[in-house]
mmCIF file of C-alpha atoms in Angstrom:
data_model
loop_
_atom_site.group_PDB
_atom_site.id
_atom_site.type_symbol
_atom_site.label_atom_id
_atom_site.label_comp_id
_atom_site.label_asym_id
_atom_site.label_seq_id
_atom_site.Cartn_x
_atom_site.Cartn_y
_atom_site.Cartn_z
ATOM 1 C CA GLY A 1 105.690 165.439 105.398
ATOM 2 C CA THR A 2 107.601 168.312 105.377
ATOM 3 C CA LEU A 3 107.739 171.360 102.822
ATOM 4 C CA ALA A 4 109.994 173.432 101.791
ATOM 5 C CA VAL A 5 109.528 176.374 100.178
ATOM 6 C CA SER A 6 112.495 179.362 98.998
ATOM 7 C CA ALA A 7 111.700 182.389 96.980
ATOM 8 C CA ASN A 8 114.419 185.018 95.250
ATOM 9 C CA GLY A 9 112.769 187.961 93.892
ATOM 10 C CA SER A 10 112.438 191.653 94.015
ATOM 11 C CA TYR A 11 109.238 194.107 94.855
ATOM 12 C CA SER A 12 109.006 197.455 93.432
ATOM 13 C CA SER A 13 106.227 199.173 91.933
ATOM 14 C CA ASN A 14 103.525 197.016 93.078
ATOM 15 C CA ILE A 15 104.590 194.294 91.365
ATOM 16 C CA VAL A 16 106.785 191.106 92.936
ATOM 17 C CA ARG A 17 109.368 189.897 90.756
ATOM 18 C CA LEU A 18 109.943 186.441 91.114
ATOM 19 C CA GLU A 19 113.428 185.599 89.846
ATOM 20 C CA GLN A 20 113.039 181.837 91.252
ATOM 21 C CA VAL A 21 110.348 180.234 93.600
ATOM 22 C CA ASN A 22 110.976 176.636 94.674
ATOM 23 C CA ALA A 23 108.640 173.772 96.446
ATOM 24 C CA ARG A 24 109.993 170.724 97.694
ATOM 25 C CA SER A 25 108.555 168.114 100.133
ATOM 26 C CA SER A 26 109.426 164.773 101.218
ATOM 27 C CA GLN A 27 106.464 163.152 99.253
ATOM 28 C CA GLN A 28 108.467 163.914 95.852
ATOM 29 C CA LEU A 29 106.784 167.247 95.237
ATOM 30 C CA ASP A 30 109.327 169.254 93.151
ATOM 31 C CA LEU A 31 108.212 172.489 91.831
ATOM 32 C CA THR A 32 110.137 175.510 90.254
ATOM 33 C CA GLY A 33 108.827 178.717 88.950
ATOM 34 C CA SER A 34 109.298 182.239 87.976
ATOM 35 C CA GLY A 35 107.376 185.159 86.782
ATOM 36 C CA THR A 36 105.479 188.647 87.658
ATOM 37 C CA VAL A 37 102.718 188.939 90.031
ATOM 38 C CA PRO A 38 101.137 192.561 90.334
ATOM 39 C CA VAL A 39 99.554 193.484 93.690
ATOM 40 C CA ASN A 40 96.463 194.795 91.526
ATOM 41 C CA GLY A 41 95.490 194.934 87.954
ATOM 42 C CA ARG A 42 97.082 193.100 85.093
ATOM 43 C CA GLY A 43 100.119 191.594 84.375
ATOM 44 C CA LEU A 44 100.704 188.469 86.425
ATOM 45 C CA LYS A 45 102.696 185.970 84.192
ATOM 46 C CA VAL A 46 103.951 183.046 86.205
ATOM 47 C CA ALA A 47 105.722 180.096 84.794
ATOM 48 C CA LEU A 48 105.860 176.862 86.789
ATOM 49 C CA GLN A 49 106.984 173.279 85.934
ATOM 50 C CA GLY A 50 108.156 170.327 87.889
ATOM 51 C CA SER A 51 106.568 167.231 89.507
ATOM 52 C CA ALA A 52 104.292 166.062 92.123
ATOM 53 C CA PRO A 53 102.699 162.672 93.704
ATOM 54 C CA ALA A 54 99.856 161.630 91.915
ATOM 55 C CA SER A 55 98.512 160.849 95.564
ATOM 56 C CA ILE A 56 98.149 164.695 95.955
ATOM 57 C CA VAL A 57 94.583 164.261 94.338
ATOM 58 C CA GLU A 58 93.845 161.733 97.046
ATOM 59 C CA PRO A 59 92.255 164.008 99.302
ATOM 60 C CA PHE A 60 89.591 164.763 96.483
ATOM 61 C CA LEU A 61 88.701 161.217 96.160
ATOM 62 C CA ALA A 62 88.910 160.559 100.169
ATOM 63 C CA GLU A 63 84.943 159.838 100.310
ATOM 64 C CA ARG A 64 85.573 156.742 97.544
ATOM 65 C CA GLY A 65 88.903 155.125 99.164
ATOM 66 C CA THR A 66 90.195 155.896 95.697
ATOM 67 C CA ARG A 67 94.100 155.694 95.852
ATOM 68 C CA VAL A 68 96.322 157.125 92.619
ATOM 69 C CA THR A 69 100.296 156.215 92.665
ATOM 70 C CA GLY A 70 102.889 157.688 89.903
ATOM 71 C CA THR A 71 104.852 160.777 89.725
ATOM 72 C CA VAL A 72 102.900 163.736 87.471
ATOM 73 C CA GLN A 73 104.999 165.855 85.283
ATOM 74 C CA ILE A 74 103.895 169.580 85.191
ATOM 75 C CA ALA A 75 103.987 172.786 83.212
ATOM 76 C CA ALA A 76 101.873 175.632 83.313
ATOM 77 C CA GLU A 77 101.643 179.340 82.785
ATOM 78 C CA ILE A 78 99.206 181.323 84.991
ATOM 79 C CA SER A 79 98.522 185.130 83.428
ATOM 80 C CA GLY A 80 95.739 187.567 83.391
ATOM 81 C CA SER A 81 95.414 189.498 86.805
ATOM 82 C CA VAL A 82 95.721 187.815 90.375
ATOM 83 C CA GLU A 83 91.808 188.817 90.714
ATOM 84 C CA ASN A 84 91.114 187.008 87.563
ATOM 85 C CA PRO A 85 93.936 184.416 86.769
ATOM 86 C CA ASN A 86 93.905 182.417 83.369
ATOM 87 C CA ALA A 87 95.938 179.038 83.759
ATOM 88 C CA THR A 88 97.415 176.739 80.725
ATOM 89 C CA GLY A 89 99.675 173.965 80.508
ATOM 90 C CA SER A 90 99.919 170.339 80.956
ATOM 91 C CA LEU A 91 99.938 167.640 82.988
ATOM 92 C CA SER A 92 101.375 164.232 82.274
ATOM 93 C CA LEU A 93 101.600 160.818 84.543
ATOM 94 C CA SER A 94 103.007 157.662 82.840
ATOM 95 C CA GLU A 95 103.603 154.143 85.046
ATOM 96 C CA GLY A 96 100.692 155.331 87.636
ATOM 97 C CA SER A 97 98.185 153.167 89.024
ATOM 98 C CA ILE A 98 94.724 154.241 90.048
ATOM 99 C CA ALA A 99 92.503 151.849 92.608
ATOM 100 C CA ASP A 100 88.976 152.313 93.414
ATOM 101 C CA PRO A 101 87.233 150.268 95.710
ATOM 102 C CA ASN A 102 83.685 151.245 95.131
ATOM 103 C CA SER A 103 83.633 150.208 91.877
ATOM 104 C CA ASN A 104 86.178 147.242 92.380
ATOM 105 C CA VAL A 105 88.438 148.600 89.522
ATOM 106 C CA LYS A 106 91.891 149.002 89.438
ATOM 107 C CA LEU A 107 94.224 150.391 86.673
ATOM 108 C CA VAL A 108 97.754 149.801 85.936
ATOM 109 C CA GLY A 109 100.512 151.226 83.808
ATOM 110 C CA VAL A 110 97.941 154.266 83.660
ATOM 111 C CA ARG A 111 99.521 156.932 81.121
ATOM 112 C CA LEU A 112 97.504 160.239 81.640
ATOM 113 C CA GLN A 113 97.876 163.601 79.301
ATOM 114 C CA ALA A 114 95.655 166.315 80.274
ATOM 115 C CA ARG A 115 95.961 169.986 78.817
ATOM 116 C CA LEU A 116 94.373 172.923 80.216
ATOM 117 C CA GLN A 117 93.194 175.781 78.419
ATOM 118 C CA ASN A 118 91.951 179.429 79.497
ATOM 119 C CA SER A 119 91.433 177.934 82.911
ATOM 120 C CA ASN A 120 88.215 176.588 81.929
ATOM 121 C CA ALA A 121 88.434 173.040 80.036
ATOM 122 C CA ALA A 122 91.050 170.347 79.996
ATOM 123 C CA GLN A 123 91.414 168.029 76.862
ATOM 124 C CA LEU A 124 92.506 164.487 78.278
ATOM 125 C CA SER A 125 93.644 161.134 77.350
ATOM 126 C CA LEU A 126 94.138 158.077 79.350
ATOM 127 C CA ASP A 127 95.126 154.543 78.690
ATOM 128 C CA GLY A 128 95.840 151.616 81.353
ATOM 129 C CA ASN A 129 95.474 147.994 81.882
ATOM 130 C CA LEU A 130 92.918 146.680 83.904
ATOM 131 C CA ALA A 131 94.388 144.554 87.090
ATOM 132 C CA SER A 132 91.558 141.894 86.070
ATOM 133 C CA GLY A 133 92.659 141.554 82.755
ATOM 134 C CA GLY A 134 92.306 143.783 79.516
ATOM 135 C CA SER A 135 93.073 147.374 78.722
ATOM 136 C CA VAL A 136 91.103 150.725 78.871
ATOM 137 C CA SER A 137 91.468 153.962 77.297
ATOM 138 C CA ALA A 138 89.903 157.628 77.760
ATOM 139 C CA ARG A 139 89.797 160.479 75.668
ATOM 140 C CA GLY A 140 87.596 164.018 75.863
ATOM 141 C CA SER A 141 87.125 166.755 77.462
ATOM 142 C CA VAL A 142 86.225 168.392 80.985
ATOM 143 C CA GLY A 143 84.953 171.899 81.788
ATOM 144 C CA LEU A 144 86.300 173.401 84.946
ATOM 145 C CA THR A 145 83.683 175.450 85.750
ATOM 146 C CA THR A 146 82.419 177.515 89.115
ATOM 147 C CA THR A 147 79.240 175.050 88.932
ATOM 148 C CA GLY A 148 80.677 171.953 88.124
ATOM 149 C CA PHE A 149 82.564 169.617 85.581
ATOM 150 C CA PRO A 150 80.636 169.108 82.465
ATOM 151 C CA ALA A 151 82.451 166.263 80.653
ATOM 152 C CA GLN A 152 82.720 164.871 77.217
ATOM 153 C CA ILE A 153 84.554 161.535 77.491
ATOM 154 C CA ASP A 154 84.467 158.565 74.979
ATOM 155 C CA MET A 155 85.833 155.287 76.645
ATOM 156 C CA LYS A 156 87.214 152.217 74.731
ATOM 157 C CA LEU A 157 87.485 148.604 76.669
ATOM 158 C CA GLN A 158 89.431 146.155 74.929
ATOM 159 C CA SER A 159 89.261 142.538 76.390
ATOM 160 C CA ALA A 160 87.873 143.748 79.654
ATOM 161 C CA LYS A 161 87.275 141.693 82.590
ATOM 162 C CA TYR A 162 85.093 142.847 85.522
ATOM 163 C CA THR A 163 83.704 141.319 88.736
ATOM 164 C CA ASP A 164 81.843 143.450 91.356
ATOM 165 C CA GLY A 165 83.304 141.078 94.099
ATOM 166 C CA GLU A 166 80.162 139.957 95.040
ATOM 167 C CA THR A 167 80.468 136.638 92.985
#
C-alpha cells in the first residue's frame, strides 16, 4: 500500500522543530507528532499519537505464520538524544485477534494494554477468548534489551479447551 508522510517545521541552530508530522497509509496507519530533534546532543523531545493496524507486527512473526488483526492506539514520547533516545508511552488494542497456526491457537476479542517505560521494559496485560472455548488472561513485564526479551508473565486460563489439531 501507499504511505504518505508530511511535515511542517523549521531548522535553526542545529535543531529541527517539528510543528506537525503526519504519516498515513492505505492500511490504516494514522500517526501524528510534533517536537524538537537536535542534530546532536540532548534535547530530543517528540510526541507521537495515533493508530496503526495490529498486522504491522506480522513481519516479526512471519516464521511462525502468526496473523494479527485489529487497530492499535498509540501514545508515545521520545526524549533524550538521537544517539541515546528514551521512549515512554502506551499501546492499546481492543477487539483484536491472534491466530498462531504452529500452536493451533486462535484468540478473539483480544484486549491488550502495554506501557513502555524508559525504552527498556514494558508492562503488559492481555485478555482474550480462545476460539476453541474458554478465555486467557496474562499480566507481566517484558524487557527490551539488546540481548533479548527477558519476561515475567503470569497467565490464567479459564475453562480453556485446546486441541493440537492432530487428534
